[in-house]
Amino acid sequence: MDTKSVIEIQKKGIFMHRLVYVIFILQRLLLQFEMKDVSVRNTVCILSFIVLCEAVEEIFFYANYFNNIMVIRAVRYGQCLLATMVLVFLQISDDSEVMIIALLIMLMVDFFLTMDITERGRAVFYVMCIGMPMLIVVFVKVAIHSSGQWMFLFFDILMLMLVLVTEAALFVEYVIKKDEIILKQRHELTQIVEKNESILNMQEKLQKTNSQLNLQKIDLQNANSKIKEANEEMVAQAEIMHYIASSLEVPKISNQITDALMQVKKLGFCAVYIKENVYLNKHANYVIKTNIGQLQGRIKEWMEDIYLEMVAAGKMEMVCEESLKHEIPFLKDINVNSVYMKVLGIDEENYGLFMIGDQRRNLFNTDMSFYNAIIAQYDIAIKNAKIYNEMQQVARKDGLTGINNRIYFSELFKNAVERIQQKKGCMSVALFDIDKFKSVNDTYGHLAGDEVIKRIAHVAEQCIDKYNGFVCRYGGEEFVAVLPGRKLEIAQPIIDELFEDICSQVVHYNEWDITMSVSIGLTAYPEVCKNTDELLKRADWCMYYAKEHGRHQIKVDDGSIQRD
């Protein structure tokens, strides 16, 4: 037992001592008053001994001497000796013998608690330290007095000492075994605690390792995700480059690019606007892909205005986040939180707008290299298409009027006929010639005649283009207009409109105002002409019929016209 624990036990035992002392005093006083043969001298001796023990304990307790194990040990040893002496000298009186023996045992136990008993020899020695003075005193009294009472006392004390020594030895042996068991259990417990600590440390290390592995797993997942995204971007770029290399049709390229962006980046919308006459396109081109309802129409309605505003403000690129609703009003009630817009241009000339957006926030504040690469490829596609169409323009267009020439018309007409035959559709063809064109040249000169031809070609192209048809300069002053998918009854009002537009034109050349007139022949497949190969021939017959019957009119084929 450690010193601190012994001191705490001794302090707590003070209360029991006080109780024992009080009971002892009360018992002795009752004996003194109740029994006439009780010795007053013995009573005074016993009470003095009790008071002395109590006084010593109280003084040492309140003076904090009980905090010193050596002081406690000395006090307990002195109390044991005094109790022994009292027991020996009061042998002639048996009225308090049991009480004194109980007190002696109590004090001996307290004394033993102050000693570090780990061997039987020490226990026997401590017992002898207490009992030897008592044996010496008894032996002296026996030697001096011959009273048999002392002789009996001697044997009593001798027997008590023998019992105490034997029991103390057995008690120590028991305590040692228990201590060994406790030590063994403590050792086992220590090992268990160490193992538990080792396990806890291992668990903590495992938790740290798992945390690191989880972090590494997350990093690896992010890295794999980035690698996967990069691979998808590379594949998309490769496909786009391949498509650009194999096609010069801008609408199809625009569709390919927007589809790739929507698939790879999972965008809310992707839109491309190209203004008219960029790659010789007559109309503005829109390609808009979105998975958000009602957005496609709004983008098409506003995209040109946004392009013009950005060009006017000198903003070639914009990322809209917080100010999204202010910058792009048509998105105010749409769940779109990030928008990127870039003005498209080649050779320092702007040609359109690239616009993407999504509901995710801060989507376009990071790396934009993929989008820039796509836009750069798109610029190349537009430039290639422009160069190609310009070259085609030279080969396909009439040098004077700019409309299709007869060679390209043959290709267009052949393709149109194939589509009509595949779909079992219809087609109308009109052939028209400028009335008295020779007199125009003779009267005003060939340059004036060229202006008349150019004006008629321009008006014809504008009119027929509205109805998805095509026109060409078929001869010197002859033109042909084709309306695929138009029956005769639908084509006739269109040709009437063409006739009115041409005949209402006036060419101002020098000081002359030159009016125009044309004769038109109109036929249709399969209503009148059953063979597509005869469409141009029958239109020509109808035109000559109109010229021969007064000019300045439209002759609609009824199947009865024949020409040698």
Coordinates of C-alpha atoms in Angstrom, one line a residue:
M1 CA 0.0 0.0 0.0
D2 CA 1.4 3.4 -0.9
T3 CA 2.2 6.1 1.8
K4 CA -0.5 8.4 0.6
S5 CA -3.2 5.8 1.0
V6 CA -1.9 4.8 4.5
I7 CA -2.1 8.5 5.7
E8 CA -5.6 8.8 4.3
I9 CA -6.7 5.6 6.2
Q10 CA -5.1 6.8 9.5
K11 CA -6.9 10.2 9.2
K12 CA -10.2 8.5 8.6
G13 CA -9.6 6.2 11.6
I14 CA -9.5 9.1 14.0
F15 CA -13.3 9.2 14.1
M16 CA -13.4 5.5 15.1
H17 CA -10.8 6.1 17.7
R18 CA -12.8 8.9 19.2
L19 CA -15.9 6.6 19.4
V20 CA -13.9 3.8 21.0
Y21 CA -12.4 6.1 23.5
V22 CA -15.8 7.6 24.5
I23 CA -17.3 4.1 24.9
F24 CA -14.3 3.0 27.0
I25 CA -14.6 6.0 29.3
L26 CA -18.4 5.6 29.7
Q27 CA -17.9 1.9 30.5
R28 CA -15.2 2.6 33.1
L29 CA -17.2 5.3 34.8
L30 CA -20.3 3.1 34.9
L31 CA -18.2 0.3 36.5
Q32 CA -16.8 2.7 39.0
F33 CA -20.2 4.0 40.2
E34 CA -22.1 0.7 40.0
M35 CA -19.6 -1.7 41.5
K36 CA -18.1 -1.1 44.9
D37 CA -15.1 -3.3 44.5
V38 CA -13.7 -1.5 41.4
S39 CA -10.4 0.1 42.1
V40 CA -10.3 3.9 41.9
R41 CA -6.6 3.7 41.1
N42 CA -7.2 1.4 38.2
T43 CA -10.0 3.7 36.9
V44 CA -7.7 6.7 37.1
C45 CA -4.9 4.8 35.4
I46 CA -7.2 3.6 32.5
L47 CA -8.9 7.0 32.1
S48 CA -5.5 8.8 32.1
F49 CA -4.3 6.3 29.4
I50 CA -7.4 6.9 27.3
V51 CA -7.2 10.7 27.6
L52 CA -3.5 10.7 26.8
C53 CA -4.1 8.6 23.6
E54 CA -7.0 10.9 22.5
A55 CA -5.0 14.1 23.3
V56 CA -2.0 12.9 21.3
E57 CA -4.1 12.0 18.3
E58 CA -6.0 15.3 18.4
I59 CA -2.8 17.4 18.7
F60 CA -1.1 15.5 15.9
F61 CA -4.2 15.6 13.7
Y62 CA -4.8 19.3 13.9
A63 CA -1.1 20.1 13.7
N64 CA -1.0 18.1 10.4
Y65 CA 1.7 15.7 11.8
F66 CA -0.3 12.9 10.4
N67 CA 0.9 13.9 7.0
N68 CA 4.2 12.2 8.0
I69 CA 4.2 8.4 7.9
M70 CA 7.1 8.2 10.4
V71 CA 5.2 10.3 13.0
I72 CA 2.1 8.1 12.6
R73 CA 4.2 5.0 13.0
A74 CA 5.8 6.3 16.2
V75 CA 2.5 7.4 17.7
R76 CA 0.9 4.0 17.0
Y77 CA 3.9 2.1 18.4
G78 CA 3.8 4.2 21.6
Q79 CA 0.1 3.7 22.0
C80 CA 0.6 -0.1 21.6
L81 CA 3.2 -0.1 24.4
L82 CA 1.1 2.0 26.7
A83 CA -1.9 -0.4 26.1
T84 CA 0.4 -3.4 26.8
M85 CA 1.6 -1.8 30.1
V86 CA -1.9 -1.0 31.2
L87 CA -3.0 -4.6 30.4
V88 CA -0.1 -6.0 32.4
F89 CA -0.4 -3.8 35.5
L90 CA -4.2 -4.1 35.7
Q91 CA -4.2 -7.9 35.7
I92 CA -5.4 -7.9 39.3
S93 CA -8.6 -6.3 38.0
D94 CA -10.6 -8.2 35.4
D95 CA -13.3 -5.6 35.0
S96 CA -11.8 -3.9 31.9
E97 CA -9.6 -6.6 30.6
V98 CA -11.6 -7.3 27.4
M99 CA -11.9 -3.6 26.6
I100 CA -8.2 -3.1 27.0
I101 CA -7.4 -6.1 24.8
A102 CA -9.8 -4.8 22.1
L103 CA -8.1 -1.4 22.3
L104 CA -4.7 -3.1 22.0
I105 CA -5.8 -5.0 19.0
M106 CA -7.1 -1.8 17.4
L107 CA -3.9 0.0 18.0
M108 CA -1.8 -2.9 16.8
V109 CA -3.8 -3.0 13.5
D110 CA -3.2 0.7 13.0
F111 CA 0.5 0.2 13.7
F112 CA 0.7 -2.7 11.2
L113 CA -1.0 -0.5 8.6
T114 CA 1.9 2.0 8.9
M115 CA 4.5 -0.7 8.3
D116 CA 5.6 -2.0 4.9
I117 CA 5.0 -5.7 5.5
T118 CA 6.1 -7.8 2.5
E119 CA 7.7 -10.8 4.4
R120 CA 6.7 -13.0 7.3
G121 CA 9.9 -12.3 9.1
R122 CA 9.1 -8.6 9.2
A123 CA 5.6 -9.3 10.5
V124 CA 7.0 -11.5 13.3
F125 CA 9.6 -8.8 14.2
Y126 CA 6.9 -6.1 14.4
V127 CA 4.8 -8.3 16.7
M128 CA 7.8 -9.0 18.9
C129 CA 8.5 -5.3 19.0
I130 CA 5.1 -4.8 20.6
G131 CA 4.9 -7.9 22.7
M132 CA 8.5 -8.1 24.0
P133 CA 8.2 -5.3 26.5
M134 CA 5.0 -6.9 27.8
L135 CA 6.7 -10.2 28.2
I136 CA 9.7 -8.6 30.0
V137 CA 7.4 -6.8 32.4
V138 CA 5.4 -10.0 33.1
F139 CA 8.6 -12.0 33.5
V140 CA 10.0 -9.5 36.1
K141 CA 6.7 -9.5 38.0
V142 CA 6.6 -13.3 38.0
A143 CA 10.2 -13.4 39.3
I144 CA 9.5 -10.9 42.1
H145 CA 6.0 -12.0 43.1
S146 CA 5.1 -15.6 43.5
S147 CA 1.4 -14.9 42.9
G148 CA -0.2 -17.5 40.7
Q149 CA -2.3 -14.8 39.1
W150 CA 0.8 -13.4 37.5
M151 CA 1.9 -16.8 36.4
F152 CA -1.5 -17.2 34.6
L153 CA -1.0 -13.8 33.1
F154 CA 2.4 -14.8 31.8
F155 CA 1.0 -17.8 30.1
D156 CA -2.0 -15.8 28.8
I157 CA 0.3 -13.2 27.2
L158 CA 2.7 -15.8 26.0
M159 CA -0.3 -17.6 24.3
L160 CA -1.5 -14.3 22.9
M161 CA 1.9 -13.5 21.5
L162 CA 2.2 -16.9 20.0
V163 CA -1.2 -16.6 18.3
L164 CA -0.4 -13.1 17.1
V165 CA 3.0 -14.2 15.7
T166 CA 1.4 -17.2 14.0
E167 CA -1.6 -15.3 12.6
A168 CA 0.5 -12.4 11.6
A169 CA 2.8 -14.8 9.6
L170 CA -0.3 -16.5 8.0
F171 CA -1.8 -13.1 7.3
V172 CA 1.3 -11.8 5.7
E173 CA 1.5 -15.0 3.6
Y174 CA -2.1 -14.5 2.6
V175 CA -1.4 -10.8 1.8
I176 CA 1.7 -11.8 -0.2
K177 CA -0.3 -14.3 -2.2
K178 CA -3.1 -11.8 -2.7
D179 CA -0.5 -9.2 -3.6
E180 CA 1.0 -11.6 -6.1
I181 CA -2.4 -12.3 -7.5
I182 CA -3.1 -8.6 -7.6
L183 CA 0.3 -7.9 -9.2
K184 CA -0.3 -10.7 -11.7
Q185 CA -3.7 -9.3 -12.5
R186 CA -2.3 -5.8 -12.6
H187 CA 0.4 -7.1 -14.9
E188 CA -2.2 -8.8 -17.0
L189 CA -4.3 -5.7 -16.9
T190 CA -1.3 -3.6 -17.8
Q191 CA -0.6 -5.9 -20.7
I192 CA -4.3 -5.7 -21.7
V193 CA -4.1 -1.9 -21.4
E194 CA -0.9 -1.9 -23.4
K195 CA -2.5 -4.2 -26.0
N196 CA -5.6 -2.0 -25.9
E197 CA -3.5 1.1 -26.3
S198 CA -1.6 -0.7 -29.1
I199 CA -4.9 -1.6 -30.7
L200 CA -6.2 2.0 -30.2
N201 CA -3.0 3.3 -31.7
M202 CA -3.3 0.8 -34.5
Q203 CA -7.0 1.8 -34.9
E204 CA -6.0 5.5 -34.9
K205 CA -3.2 4.8 -37.4
L206 CA -5.7 2.8 -39.5
Q207 CA -8.2 5.6 -39.3
K208 CA -5.6 8.1 -40.3
T209 CA -4.5 5.7 -43.1
N210 CA -8.2 5.3 -44.1
S211 CA -8.7 9.0 -44.1
Q212 CA -5.6 9.5 -46.2
L213 CA -6.7 6.6 -48.5
N214 CA -10.2 8.3 -48.7
L215 CA -8.6 11.6 -49.6
Q216 CA -6.3 9.9 -52.1
K217 CA -9.4 8.0 -53.4
I218 CA -11.2 11.3 -53.8
D219 CA -8.1 12.8 -55.5
L220 CA -7.9 9.8 -57.7
Q221 CA -11.6 10.0 -58.6
N222 CA -11.2 13.7 -59.3
A223 CA -8.1 12.9 -61.4
N224 CA -9.9 10.1 -63.2
S225 CA -12.8 12.4 -63.8
K226 CA -10.5 15.0 -65.2
I227 CA -8.7 12.5 -67.3
K228 CA -12.0 11.1 -68.6
E229 CA -13.3 14.6 -69.3
A230 CA -10.0 15.4 -71.0
N231 CA -10.3 12.2 -73.1
E232 CA -13.8 13.1 -74.1
E233 CA -12.7 16.6 -75.0
M234 CA -9.9 15.2 -77.1
V235 CA -12.2 12.7 -78.8
A236 CA -14.7 15.5 -79.4
Q237 CA -12.0 17.8 -80.9
A238 CA -10.7 15.0 -83.1
E239 CA -14.2 14.2 -84.4
I240 CA -14.9 17.9 -85.0
M241 CA -11.5 18.3 -86.8
H242 CA -12.3 15.2 -88.9
Y243 CA -15.8 16.5 -89.7
I244 CA -14.4 20.0 -90.6
A245 CA -11.8 18.3 -92.8
S246 CA -14.4 16.3 -94.6
S247 CA -17.2 18.8 -94.9
L248 CA -17.6 22.4 -96.0
E249 CA -21.3 22.7 -95.1
V250 CA -21.4 25.2 -92.3
P251 CA -24.9 24.3 -90.9
K252 CA -23.8 20.7 -90.5
I253 CA -20.5 21.6 -88.9
S254 CA -22.4 23.9 -86.5
N255 CA -24.7 21.0 -85.6
Q256 CA -21.7 18.7 -85.0
I257 CA -20.0 21.2 -82.7
T258 CA -23.0 22.0 -80.7
D259 CA -23.9 18.3 -80.3
A260 CA -20.3 17.6 -79.1
L261 CA -20.4 20.4 -76.6
M262 CA -23.7 19.4 -75.2
Q263 CA -22.6 15.8 -74.8
V264 CA -19.2 16.4 -73.3
K265 CA -19.9 19.3 -71.1
K266 CA -23.5 18.5 -70.2
L267 CA -24.6 22.1 -70.9
G268 CA -28.0 23.6 -70.5
F269 CA -27.8 25.2 -73.9
C270 CA -25.4 25.8 -76.7
A271 CA -26.0 28.2 -79.6
V272 CA -24.2 29.5 -82.7
Y273 CA -25.3 32.5 -84.7
I274 CA -23.7 33.5 -88.1
K275 CA -24.9 36.6 -89.8
E276 CA -25.7 36.6 -93.5
N277 CA -23.1 36.8 -96.3
V278 CA -20.3 35.4 -94.2
Y279 CA -19.6 32.3 -96.4
L280 CA -21.9 33.6 -99.2
N281 CA -24.9 32.5 -97.1
K282 CA -28.0 34.6 -98.1
H283 CA -29.6 34.3 -94.7
A284 CA -28.4 34.3 -91.1
N285 CA -27.7 30.9 -89.7
Y286 CA -28.8 29.7 -86.3
V287 CA -28.0 26.4 -84.6
I288 CA -29.5 26.1 -81.1
K289 CA -29.4 23.0 -78.8
T290 CA -31.0 23.0 -75.4
N291 CA -32.8 20.7 -72.9
I292 CA -34.6 23.7 -71.3
G293 CA -38.1 24.3 -72.4
Q294 CA -39.1 27.6 -74.1
L295 CA -35.5 28.6 -74.4
Q296 CA -34.7 27.8 -78.0
G297 CA -37.2 30.4 -79.4
R298 CA -36.0 33.1 -77.0
I299 CA -32.3 32.6 -77.9
K300 CA -33.1 32.8 -81.6
E301 CA -35.1 36.0 -81.0
W302 CA -32.4 37.7 -79.0
M303 CA -29.1 36.3 -80.3
E304 CA -28.6 38.8 -83.1
D305 CA -29.4 41.8 -80.9
I306 CA -26.9 40.5 -78.2
Y307 CA -24.3 40.1 -81.0
L308 CA -24.8 43.7 -82.3
E309 CA -24.7 45.1 -78.7
M310 CA -21.5 43.3 -77.9
V311 CA -19.8 44.4 -81.2
A312 CA -21.0 48.0 -80.6
A313 CA -19.6 48.0 -77.1
G314 CA -16.4 46.4 -78.2
K315 CA -16.9 43.4 -75.9
M316 CA -15.5 40.3 -77.6
E317 CA -16.1 38.0 -74.7
M318 CA -18.4 38.0 -71.7
V319 CA -19.0 35.7 -68.7
C320 CA -22.3 36.4 -66.9
E321 CA -22.9 35.2 -63.3
E322 CA -24.4 37.5 -60.8
S323 CA -25.4 40.1 -63.4
L324 CA -26.9 37.4 -65.6
K325 CA -30.5 38.6 -65.4
H326 CA -29.5 42.2 -66.1
E327 CA -27.2 41.4 -69.0
I328 CA -29.6 38.8 -70.6
P329 CA -33.2 39.8 -69.8
F330 CA -34.8 36.9 -71.5
L331 CA -33.2 34.5 -69.0
K332 CA -34.8 36.2 -65.9
D333 CA -37.4 33.4 -65.4
I334 CA -35.1 30.6 -66.6
N335 CA -33.0 28.4 -64.3
V336 CA -29.7 29.4 -65.9
N337 CA -26.9 30.7 -63.6
S338 CA -23.8 30.8 -65.8
V339 CA -23.5 32.1 -69.4
Y340 CA -20.5 32.5 -71.7
M341 CA -20.7 34.6 -74.9
K342 CA -17.9 35.2 -77.4
V343 CA -18.0 37.2 -80.6
L344 CA -16.8 35.1 -83.5
G345 CA -14.4 36.5 -86.1
I346 CA -11.8 35.7 -88.7
D347 CA -9.2 38.1 -90.2
E348 CA -10.3 40.8 -87.8
E349 CA -13.9 40.7 -89.2
N350 CA -16.7 39.6 -86.9
Y351 CA -19.2 37.1 -88.3
G352 CA -21.3 35.8 -85.4
L353 CA -21.8 34.8 -81.8
F354 CA -21.0 31.7 -79.7
M355 CA -23.2 31.3 -76.6
I356 CA -23.3 28.6 -74.0
G357 CA -25.0 28.3 -70.5
D358 CA -26.1 26.1 -67.7
Q359 CA -27.8 26.1 -64.3
R360 CA -24.5 25.3 -62.5
R361 CA -22.8 28.4 -60.9
N362 CA -19.3 29.7 -61.7
L363 CA -19.1 27.2 -64.5
F364 CA -17.0 29.4 -66.8
N365 CA -14.6 31.0 -64.3
T366 CA -12.0 28.2 -64.7
D367 CA -10.1 26.7 -67.6
M368 CA -11.8 27.7 -70.9
S369 CA -9.1 26.1 -73.2
F370 CA -11.5 23.4 -74.5
Y371 CA -14.1 26.0 -75.6
N372 CA -11.4 28.2 -77.1
A373 CA -10.0 25.3 -79.1
I374 CA -13.5 24.5 -80.4
I375 CA -14.0 28.1 -81.4
A376 CA -10.6 28.2 -83.1
Q377 CA -11.6 25.1 -85.1
Y378 CA -14.9 26.6 -85.9
D379 CA -13.2 29.8 -87.2
I380 CA -11.1 27.6 -89.5
A381 CA -14.3 25.8 -90.7
I382 CA -15.9 29.1 -91.5
K383 CA -12.8 30.4 -93.3
N384 CA -12.5 27.2 -95.3
A385 CA -16.2 27.3 -96.2
K386 CA -15.9 31.0 -97.2
I387 CA -12.9 30.3 -99.5
Y388 CA -14.6 27.2 -101.0
N389 CA -17.9 29.0 -101.6
E390 CA -16.0 32.0 -103.2
M391 CA -14.3 29.5 -105.5
Q392 CA -17.6 27.8 -106.2
Q393 CA -19.1 31.2 -106.8
V394 CA -16.7 31.8 -109.6
A395 CA -17.5 28.5 -111.2
R396 CA -21.2 28.4 -110.5
K397 CA -22.4 32.0 -110.8
D398 CA -22.9 34.0 -113.9
G399 CA -20.2 36.6 -114.2
L400 CA -22.6 39.4 -115.1
T401 CA -25.7 38.8 -112.9
G402 CA -24.2 36.8 -110.0
I403 CA -27.0 34.3 -110.1
N404 CA -26.5 30.6 -111.0
N405 CA -25.1 29.9 -114.5
R406 CA -26.3 27.3 -116.8
I407 CA -23.7 24.7 -115.9
Y408 CA -24.5 24.9 -112.2
F409 CA -28.2 25.0 -113.0
S410 CA -27.8 21.6 -114.7
E411 CA -26.4 20.2 -111.4
L412 CA -29.1 21.8 -109.3
F413 CA -31.9 20.7 -111.6
K414 CA -30.6 17.1 -111.7
N415 CA -30.4 16.9 -107.8
A416 CA -33.9 18.4 -107.5
V417 CA -35.4 15.9 -110.0
E418 CA -33.8 13.0 -108.1
R419 CA -35.3 14.2 -104.8
I420 CA -38.7 14.7 -106.3
Q421 CA -38.7 11.2 -107.9
Q422 CA -37.6 9.6 -104.7
K423 CA -40.3 11.3 -102.7
K424 CA -42.8 11.1 -105.6
G425 CA -43.3 14.8 -105.3
C426 CA -44.0 17.6 -107.7
M427 CA -42.1 20.5 -109.4
S428 CA -42.9 23.5 -111.4
V429 CA -40.5 25.1 -114.0
A430 CA -40.8 28.6 -115.6
L431 CA -38.7 29.8 -118.5
F432 CA -38.8 33.6 -119.4
D433 CA -37.1 35.8 -121.9
I434 CA -36.8 39.7 -122.0
D435 CA -39.1 41.1 -124.7
K436 CA -37.4 43.0 -127.5
F437 CA -34.1 42.9 -125.8
K438 CA -32.2 43.5 -129.1
S439 CA -33.9 46.9 -129.5
V440 CA -32.8 47.8 -125.9
N441 CA -29.2 47.1 -127.0
D442 CA -29.6 48.9 -130.3
T443 CA -31.3 51.9 -128.7
Y444 CA -29.4 52.4 -125.4
G445 CA -26.3 50.3 -125.9
H446 CA -25.0 47.0 -124.6
L447 CA -24.1 48.5 -121.3
A448 CA -27.7 49.5 -120.7
G449 CA -28.7 46.1 -121.8
D450 CA -26.4 44.6 -119.2
E451 CA -28.0 46.7 -116.5
V452 CA -31.4 45.5 -117.6
I453 CA -30.3 41.8 -117.4
K454 CA -28.7 42.4 -114.0
R455 CA -31.9 44.0 -112.7
I456 CA -34.1 41.2 -113.9
A457 CA -31.8 38.6 -112.5
H458 CA -31.7 40.3 -109.1
V459 CA -35.5 40.6 -108.9
A460 CA -36.1 37.0 -110.1
E461 CA -33.6 35.6 -107.5
Q462 CA -35.2 37.6 -104.7
C463 CA -38.7 36.4 -105.6
I464 CA -37.9 32.8 -106.2
D465 CA -35.7 32.5 -103.1
K466 CA -38.6 33.3 -100.9
Y467 CA -40.3 30.1 -102.0
N468 CA -37.2 27.9 -101.7
G469 CA -36.7 27.8 -105.4
F470 CA -33.7 28.6 -107.6
V471 CA -33.1 30.6 -110.7
C472 CA -30.3 30.8 -113.3
R473 CA -29.3 32.7 -116.4
Y474 CA -30.2 30.2 -119.1
G475 CA -29.0 32.1 -122.1
G476 CA -28.2 35.6 -123.2
E477 CA -31.5 37.2 -122.1
E478 CA -33.2 34.0 -121.0
F479 CA -33.8 32.9 -117.4
V480 CA -35.2 29.7 -115.8
A481 CA -36.9 29.4 -112.4
V482 CA -37.5 26.1 -110.6
L483 CA -39.9 25.6 -107.7
P484 CA -39.4 22.1 -106.2
G485 CA -42.4 20.7 -104.3
R486 CA -44.8 23.2 -105.9
K487 CA -47.9 22.1 -107.8
L488 CA -49.0 24.1 -110.8
E489 CA -51.8 25.8 -108.9
I490 CA -49.4 26.9 -106.2
A491 CA -46.6 27.9 -108.6
Q492 CA -48.8 30.0 -110.8
P493 CA -49.4 32.8 -108.2
I494 CA -45.6 32.9 -107.5
I495 CA -44.8 33.3 -111.2
D496 CA -47.5 35.9 -111.4
E497 CA -45.7 37.8 -108.6
L498 CA -42.4 37.4 -110.4
F499 CA -44.0 38.8 -113.6
E500 CA -45.4 41.8 -111.8
D501 CA -42.1 42.5 -110.0
I502 CA -40.1 42.4 -113.2
C503 CA -42.5 44.4 -115.3
S504 CA -42.7 47.1 -112.6
Q505 CA -38.9 47.8 -112.7
V506 CA -37.4 50.8 -114.4
V507 CA -33.6 51.0 -115.0
H508 CA -32.2 54.5 -115.0
Y509 CA -29.3 54.6 -117.4
N510 CA -27.8 58.0 -118.2
E511 CA -30.7 60.2 -119.1
W512 CA -33.0 57.3 -120.1
D513 CA -35.6 55.4 -118.1
I514 CA -35.8 51.9 -119.5
T515 CA -38.9 49.8 -118.7
M516 CA -38.9 46.0 -118.9
S517 CA -41.2 43.3 -120.1
V518 CA -40.8 39.5 -120.2
S519 CA -42.6 36.5 -121.7
I520 CA -43.0 33.5 -119.4
G521 CA -43.7 29.8 -120.0
L522 CA -44.8 27.7 -117.0
T523 CA -45.2 23.9 -116.8
A524 CA -45.3 21.4 -114.0
Y525 CA -44.5 17.7 -113.2
P526 CA -46.4 15.4 -113.0
E527 CA -49.6 17.3 -113.5
V528 CA -48.9 18.3 -117.2
C529 CA -45.5 17.0 -118.0
K530 CA -45.3 13.3 -117.2
N531 CA -41.6 13.1 -117.8
T532 CA -39.1 15.2 -115.9
D533 CA -36.7 15.2 -118.9
E534 CA -39.3 17.2 -120.9
L535 CA -39.8 19.9 -118.2
L536 CA -37.4 22.4 -119.7
K537 CA -38.5 21.7 -123.2
R538 CA -42.2 22.2 -122.5
A539 CA -41.4 25.4 -120.5
D540 CA -39.5 26.6 -123.6
W541 CA -42.5 25.8 -125.8
C542 CA -44.8 27.7 -123.6
M543 CA -42.4 30.7 -123.5
Y544 CA -42.2 30.9 -127.3
Y545 CA -45.9 30.5 -127.5
A546 CA -46.3 33.6 -125.3
K547 CA -43.7 35.6 -127.4
E548 CA -45.4 34.6 -130.6
H549 CA -48.8 35.6 -129.3
G550 CA -48.1 39.1 -128.3
R551 CA -45.3 38.9 -125.6
H552 CA -45.6 40.4 -122.1
Q553 CA -47.6 37.5 -120.8
I554 CA -47.4 34.1 -119.0
K555 CA -48.4 31.0 -120.8
V556 CA -49.3 28.1 -118.5
D557 CA -48.8 24.7 -120.0
D558 CA -52.1 22.7 -120.5
G559 CA -50.5 19.8 -122.4
S560 CA -51.7 20.9 -125.8
I561 CA -48.7 23.0 -126.9
Q562 CA -46.5 21.3 -129.4
R563 CA -43.5 22.7 -131.3
D564 CA -41.6 21.4 -134.3

